[in-house]
């Protein structure tokens, strides 16, 4: 239906000299099979309950480091994207009346190496559990940049104003998934 509507409008515009060229010929119908395939390819696999238990609710750290384990747990429990976790600064860890929270309102852009708004222009205060807050506080105690409010929570070891390396983190994640036998495409 949309295909026909667009074609008719473009042909009308061309015939009435509203546009210089007849671009309606460049629009092609997408087959139902192609749409289904694109939708299936776009769907991302998620962890099942047993895998979540195996990854986050045991005393054994399946990831390469305590930092990577904490980052993965934050990704799972907050619903943040990896760029939003990279962009978290010390000032974004907030103590509310009786709980801890993270202020999520920016994203780290790896290509231009800068902070920008989130993909959905999200600006949220995300409450976190006491146990997750305790892990973050323990992480802060080891962080040499903990007194700098604009330092990244998960900064690179050498620079407070550069977040952890995504590629290294992603490699560790994929290595861990292979080691645990969790194999699905587009696993997030």
C-alpha atoms as a PDB file:
ATOM      1  CA  UNK A   1       0.000   0.000   0.000  1.00  0.00           C
ATOM      2  CA  UNK A   2       2.726   2.463   0.951  1.00  0.00           C
ATOM      3  CA  UNK A   3       4.629   1.594  -2.197  1.00  0.00           C
ATOM      4  CA  UNK A   4       1.679   2.588  -4.397  1.00  0.00           C
ATOM      5  CA  UNK A   5       1.025   5.777  -2.430  1.00  0.00           C
ATOM      6  CA  UNK A   6       4.649   6.909  -2.774  1.00  0.00           C
ATOM      7  CA  UNK A   7       4.821   6.074  -6.475  1.00  0.00           C
ATOM      8  CA  UNK A   8       1.608   7.966  -7.236  1.00  0.00           C
ATOM      9  CA  UNK A   9       2.722  11.029  -5.286  1.00  0.00           C
ATOM     10  CA  UNK A  10       6.145  11.103  -6.971  1.00  0.00           C
ATOM     11  CA  UNK A  11       4.677  10.693 -10.457  1.00  0.00           C
ATOM     12  CA  UNK A  12       2.173  13.478  -9.764  1.00  0.00           C
ATOM     13  CA  UNK A  13       4.980  15.752  -8.522  1.00  0.00           C
ATOM     14  CA  UNK A  14       7.088  15.035 -11.637  1.00  0.00           C
ATOM     15  CA  UNK A  15       4.207  15.587 -14.084  1.00  0.00           C
ATOM     16  CA  UNK A  16       3.364  18.912 -12.438  1.00  0.00           C
ATOM     17  CA  UNK A  17       6.997  20.101 -12.431  1.00  0.00           C
ATOM     18  CA  UNK A  18       7.280  19.995  -8.638  1.00  0.00           C
ATOM     19  CA  UNK A  19      10.394  17.826  -8.837  1.00  0.00           C
ATOM     20  CA  UNK A  20      13.017  17.834 -11.604  1.00  0.00           C
ATOM     21  CA  UNK A  21      13.332  14.062 -12.196  1.00  0.00           C
ATOM     22  CA  UNK A  22      10.983  11.098 -12.123  1.00  0.00           C
ATOM     23  CA  UNK A  23      12.454   9.174  -9.191  1.00  0.00           C
ATOM     24  CA  UNK A  24       9.473   6.833  -8.881  1.00  0.00           C
ATOM     25  CA  UNK A  25      11.336   4.279 -11.049  1.00  0.00           C
ATOM     26  CA  UNK A  26      14.005   3.920  -8.360  1.00  0.00           C
ATOM     27  CA  UNK A  27      11.553   2.719  -5.719  1.00  0.00           C
ATOM     28  CA  UNK A  28      11.170  -1.044  -5.669  1.00  0.00           C
ATOM     29  CA  UNK A  29       8.676  -3.261  -3.929  1.00  0.00           C
ATOM     30  CA  UNK A  30      10.144  -5.203  -1.048  1.00  0.00           C
ATOM     31  CA  UNK A  31       8.989  -8.779  -0.938  1.00  0.00           C
ATOM     32  CA  UNK A  32       7.322 -10.232   2.136  1.00  0.00           C
ATOM     33  CA  UNK A  33      10.155 -12.779   2.399  1.00  0.00           C
ATOM     34  CA  UNK A  34      12.780 -10.025   2.399  1.00  0.00           C
ATOM     35  CA  UNK A  35      10.904  -8.150   5.170  1.00  0.00           C
ATOM     36  CA  UNK A  36      10.663 -11.298   7.296  1.00  0.00           C
ATOM     37  CA  UNK A  37      14.378 -12.018   6.809  1.00  0.00           C
ATOM     38  CA  UNK A  38      15.313  -8.439   7.746  1.00  0.00           C
ATOM     39  CA  UNK A  39      13.138  -8.601  10.860  1.00  0.00           C
ATOM     40  CA  UNK A  40      14.642 -11.939  11.903  1.00  0.00           C
ATOM     41  CA  UNK A  41      18.189 -10.638  11.328  1.00  0.00           C
ATOM     42  CA  UNK A  42      17.435  -7.536  13.391  1.00  0.00           C
ATOM     43  CA  UNK A  43      16.175  -9.508  16.383  1.00  0.00           C
ATOM     44  CA  UNK A  44      18.787  -9.904  19.055  1.00  0.00           C
ATOM     45  CA  UNK A  45      19.203 -12.999  21.139  1.00  0.00           C
ATOM     46  CA  UNK A  46      18.941 -12.610  24.890  1.00  0.00           C
ATOM     47  CA  UNK A  47      20.104 -14.675  27.843  1.00  0.00           C
ATOM     48  CA  UNK A  48      17.754 -17.243  29.341  1.00  0.00           C
ATOM     49  CA  UNK A  49      17.256 -17.560  33.129  1.00  0.00           C
ATOM     50  CA  UNK A  50      19.808 -20.364  33.570  1.00  0.00           C
ATOM     51  CA  UNK A  51      22.473 -18.374  31.730  1.00  0.00           C
ATOM     52  CA  UNK A  52      21.782 -15.286  33.841  1.00  0.00           C
ATOM     53  CA  UNK A  53      22.115 -17.428  36.981  1.00  0.00           C
ATOM     54  CA  UNK A  54      25.386 -18.859  35.678  1.00  0.00           C
ATOM     55  CA  UNK A  55      26.785 -15.415  34.848  1.00  0.00           C
ATOM     56  CA  UNK A  56      25.690 -13.197  37.729  1.00  0.00           C
ATOM     57  CA  UNK A  57      24.326 -15.160  40.667  1.00  0.00           C
ATOM     58  CA  UNK A  58      27.295 -17.323  41.586  1.00  0.00           C
ATOM     59  CA  UNK A  59      30.455 -16.516  43.506  1.00  0.00           C
ATOM     60  CA  UNK A  60      32.596 -17.468  40.516  1.00  0.00           C
ATOM     61  CA  UNK A  61      33.449 -14.646  38.135  1.00  0.00           C
ATOM     62  CA  UNK A  62      33.115 -16.021  34.591  1.00  0.00           C
ATOM     63  CA  UNK A  63      34.529 -12.824  33.042  1.00  0.00           C
ATOM     64  CA  UNK A  64      38.169 -11.872  32.656  1.00  0.00           C
ATOM     65  CA  UNK A  65      38.112  -9.235  35.379  1.00  0.00           C
ATOM     66  CA  UNK A  66      36.020  -7.914  38.241  1.00  0.00           C
ATOM     67  CA  UNK A  67      35.506  -4.705  36.253  1.00  0.00           C
ATOM     68  CA  UNK A  68      34.111  -6.584  33.216  1.00  0.00           C
ATOM     69  CA  UNK A  69      31.834  -8.624  35.471  1.00  0.00           C
ATOM     70  CA  UNK A  70      30.482  -5.410  37.027  1.00  0.00           C
ATOM     71  CA  UNK A  71      29.983  -3.737  33.634  1.00  0.00           C
ATOM     72  CA  UNK A  72      28.085  -6.781  32.326  1.00  0.00           C
ATOM     73  CA  UNK A  73      25.943  -6.866  35.457  1.00  0.00           C
ATOM     74  CA  UNK A  74      25.122  -3.168  35.040  1.00  0.00           C
ATOM     75  CA  UNK A  75      24.179  -3.756  31.404  1.00  0.00           C
ATOM     76  CA  UNK A  76      21.827  -6.557  32.409  1.00  0.00           C
ATOM     77  CA  UNK A  77      20.253  -4.960  35.468  1.00  0.00           C
ATOM     78  CA  UNK A  78      19.859  -1.373  34.234  1.00  0.00           C
ATOM     79  CA  UNK A  79      18.940  -1.963  30.593  1.00  0.00           C
ATOM     80  CA  UNK A  80      21.559   0.593  29.540  1.00  0.00           C
ATOM     81  CA  UNK A  81      23.432   0.371  26.266  1.00  0.00           C
ATOM     82  CA  UNK A  82      27.200  -0.129  26.361  1.00  0.00           C
ATOM     83  CA  UNK A  83      27.838   3.501  25.295  1.00  0.00           C
ATOM     84  CA  UNK A  84      25.669   4.716  28.188  1.00  0.00           C
ATOM     85  CA  UNK A  85      27.729   2.637  30.640  1.00  0.00           C
ATOM     86  CA  UNK A  86      30.941   3.962  29.090  1.00  0.00           C
ATOM     87  CA  UNK A  87      29.641   7.534  29.553  1.00  0.00           C
ATOM     88  CA  UNK A  88      28.886   7.167  33.277  1.00  0.00           C
ATOM     89  CA  UNK A  89      30.910   9.630  35.314  1.00  0.00           C
ATOM     90  CA  UNK A  90      31.523   9.732  39.077  1.00  0.00           C
ATOM     91  CA  UNK A  91      28.915  12.482  39.394  1.00  0.00           C
ATOM     92  CA  UNK A  92      26.299  10.155  37.829  1.00  0.00           C
ATOM     93  CA  UNK A  93      26.331   7.834  40.858  1.00  0.00           C
ATOM     94  CA  UNK A  94      23.653   9.342  43.100  1.00  0.00           C
ATOM     95  CA  UNK A  95      22.481   8.561  46.622  1.00  0.00           C
ATOM     96  CA  UNK A  96      18.759   9.207  46.854  1.00  0.00           C
ATOM     97  CA  UNK A  97      16.822   9.247  50.114  1.00  0.00           C
ATOM     98  CA  UNK A  98      17.356   5.569  50.873  1.00  0.00           C
ATOM     99  CA  UNK A  99      18.705   4.021  47.640  1.00  0.00           C
ATOM    100  CA  UNK A 100      21.438   4.463  45.093  1.00  0.00           C
ATOM    101  CA  UNK A 101      20.838   5.365  41.463  1.00  0.00           C
ATOM    102  CA  UNK A 102      22.631   6.121  38.225  1.00  0.00           C
ATOM    103  CA  UNK A 103      21.896   9.200  36.143  1.00  0.00           C
ATOM    104  CA  UNK A 104      21.733   8.027  32.525  1.00  0.00           C
ATOM    105  CA  UNK A 105      21.589  10.930  30.094  1.00  0.00           C
ATOM    106  CA  UNK A 106      24.573  10.606  27.785  1.00  0.00           C
ATOM    107  CA  UNK A 107      26.324   8.147  25.519  1.00  0.00           C
ATOM    108  CA  UNK A 108      30.001   7.731  24.645  1.00  0.00           C
ATOM    109  CA  UNK A 109      30.514   7.874  20.895  1.00  0.00           C
ATOM    110  CA  UNK A 110      33.458   5.604  20.048  1.00  0.00           C
ATOM    111  CA  UNK A 111      33.977   6.990  16.550  1.00  0.00           C
ATOM    112  CA  UNK A 112      34.327  10.644  17.548  1.00  0.00           C
ATOM    113  CA  UNK A 113      35.556   9.890  21.114  1.00  0.00           C
ATOM    114  CA  UNK A 114      33.137  12.254  22.805  1.00  0.00           C
ATOM    115  CA  UNK A 115      30.028  12.375  24.952  1.00  0.00           C
ATOM    116  CA  UNK A 116      26.707  12.987  23.246  1.00  0.00           C
ATOM    117  CA  UNK A 117      23.037  12.472  24.048  1.00  0.00           C
ATOM    118  CA  UNK A 118      21.738   8.929  24.259  1.00  0.00           C
ATOM    119  CA  UNK A 119      20.413   7.176  21.161  1.00  0.00           C
ATOM    120  CA  UNK A 120      16.806   7.768  22.268  1.00  0.00           C
ATOM    121  CA  UNK A 121      17.584  11.107  23.975  1.00  0.00           C
ATOM    122  CA  UNK A 122      16.882   9.325  27.239  1.00  0.00           C
ATOM    123  CA  UNK A 123      17.420  11.103  30.537  1.00  0.00           C
ATOM    124  CA  UNK A 124      16.685   8.775  33.435  1.00  0.00           C
ATOM    125  CA  UNK A 125      17.527   8.154  37.037  1.00  0.00           C
ATOM    126  CA  UNK A 126      17.932   4.371  37.232  1.00  0.00           C
ATOM    127  CA  UNK A 127      17.615   2.880  40.710  1.00  0.00           C
ATOM    128  CA  UNK A 128      20.026   0.051  41.465  1.00  0.00           C
ATOM    129  CA  UNK A 129      19.949  -2.632  44.131  1.00  0.00           C
ATOM    130  CA  UNK A 130      21.916  -2.303  47.355  1.00  0.00           C
ATOM    131  CA  UNK A 131      24.155  -5.221  46.362  1.00  0.00           C
ATOM    132  CA  UNK A 132      24.963  -3.662  42.984  1.00  0.00           C
ATOM    133  CA  UNK A 133      25.573  -0.294  44.690  1.00  0.00           C
ATOM    134  CA  UNK A 134      27.975  -2.014  47.107  1.00  0.00           C
ATOM    135  CA  UNK A 135      29.911  -3.474  44.167  1.00  0.00           C
ATOM    136  CA  UNK A 136      30.122  -0.028  42.557  1.00  0.00           C
ATOM    137  CA  UNK A 137      31.309   1.543  45.813  1.00  0.00           C
ATOM    138  CA  UNK A 138      34.000  -1.148  46.108  1.00  0.00           C
ATOM    139  CA  UNK A 139      35.011  -0.361  42.511  1.00  0.00           C
ATOM    140  CA  UNK A 140      35.260   3.350  43.399  1.00  0.00           C
ATOM    141  CA  UNK A 141      37.586   2.602  46.298  1.00  0.00           C
ATOM    142  CA  UNK A 142      40.064   1.035  43.866  1.00  0.00           C
ATOM    143  CA  UNK A 143      39.705   3.855  41.339  1.00  0.00           C
ATOM    144  CA  UNK A 144      42.586   6.367  41.475  1.00  0.00           C
ATOM    145  CA  UNK A 145      40.300   9.028  39.938  1.00  0.00           C
ATOM    146  CA  UNK A 146      37.440   8.676  42.465  1.00  0.00           C
ATOM    147  CA  UNK A 147      37.706  12.317  43.621  1.00  0.00           C
ATOM    148  CA  UNK A 148      37.250  13.749  40.122  1.00  0.00           C
ATOM    149  CA  UNK A 149      33.463  14.182  39.523  1.00  0.00           C
ATOM    150  CA  UNK A 150      33.821  14.163  35.719  1.00  0.00           C
ATOM    151  CA  UNK A 151      36.101  11.108  35.632  1.00  0.00           C
ATOM    152  CA  UNK A 152      34.494   8.080  34.058  1.00  0.00           C
ATOM    153  CA  UNK A 153      33.334   5.425  36.513  1.00  0.00           C
ATOM    154  CA  UNK A 154      34.929   2.824  34.252  1.00  0.00           C
ATOM    155  CA  UNK A 155      37.855   4.848  32.981  1.00  0.00           C
ATOM    156  CA  UNK A 156      40.897   3.581  31.188  1.00  0.00           C
ATOM    157  CA  UNK A 157      43.718   2.774  33.629  1.00  0.00           C
ATOM    158  CA  UNK A 158      45.814   5.708  32.412  1.00  0.00           C
ATOM    159  CA  UNK A 159      43.300   8.500  31.854  1.00  0.00           C
ATOM    160  CA  UNK A 160      40.307   9.519  33.992  1.00  0.00           C
ATOM    161  CA  UNK A 161      38.638  11.173  31.002  1.00  0.00           C
ATOM    162  CA  UNK A 162      38.797   8.193  28.647  1.00  0.00           C
ATOM    163  CA  UNK A 163      36.356   5.311  29.217  1.00  0.00           C
ATOM    164  CA  UNK A 164      37.304   1.632  29.112  1.00  0.00           C
ATOM    165  CA  UNK A 165      38.144   0.178  25.722  1.00  0.00           C
ATOM    166  CA  UNK A 166      34.991  -1.238  24.113  1.00  0.00           C
ATOM    167  CA  UNK A 167      36.894  -3.592  21.807  1.00  0.00           C
ATOM    168  CA  UNK A 168      38.783  -5.193  24.706  1.00  0.00           C
ATOM    169  CA  UNK A 169      35.559  -5.506  26.711  1.00  0.00           C
ATOM    170  CA  UNK A 170      33.697  -7.024  23.745  1.00  0.00           C
ATOM    171  CA  UNK A 171      36.506  -9.515  23.090  1.00  0.00           C
ATOM    172  CA  UNK A 172      36.370 -10.612  26.733  1.00  0.00           C
ATOM    173  CA  UNK A 173      32.573 -10.956  26.533  1.00  0.00           C
ATOM    174  CA  UNK A 174      32.760 -13.147  23.416  1.00  0.00           C
ATOM    175  CA  UNK A 175      35.587 -15.250  24.894  1.00  0.00           C
ATOM    176  CA  UNK A 176      33.518 -15.800  28.039  1.00  0.00           C
ATOM    177  CA  UNK A 177      30.432 -16.803  26.042  1.00  0.00           C
ATOM    178  CA  UNK A 178      32.477 -19.350  24.038  1.00  0.00           C
ATOM    179  CA  UNK A 179      34.054 -20.763  27.203  1.00  0.00           C
ATOM    180  CA  UNK A 180      30.634 -21.176  28.826  1.00  0.00           C
ATOM    181  CA  UNK A 181      29.142 -22.729  25.675  1.00  0.00           C
ATOM    182  CA  UNK A 182      26.621 -19.910  25.159  1.00  0.00           C
ATOM    183  CA  UNK A 183      26.478 -19.685  21.376  1.00  0.00           C
ATOM    184  CA  UNK A 184      23.827 -17.610  19.622  1.00  0.00           C
ATOM    185  CA  UNK A 185      24.156 -14.922  16.983  1.00  0.00           C
ATOM    186  CA  UNK A 186      23.595 -11.297  17.996  1.00  0.00           C
ATOM    187  CA  UNK A 187      23.725 -12.180  21.694  1.00  0.00           C
ATOM    188  CA  UNK A 188      23.384  -9.092  23.868  1.00  0.00           C
END
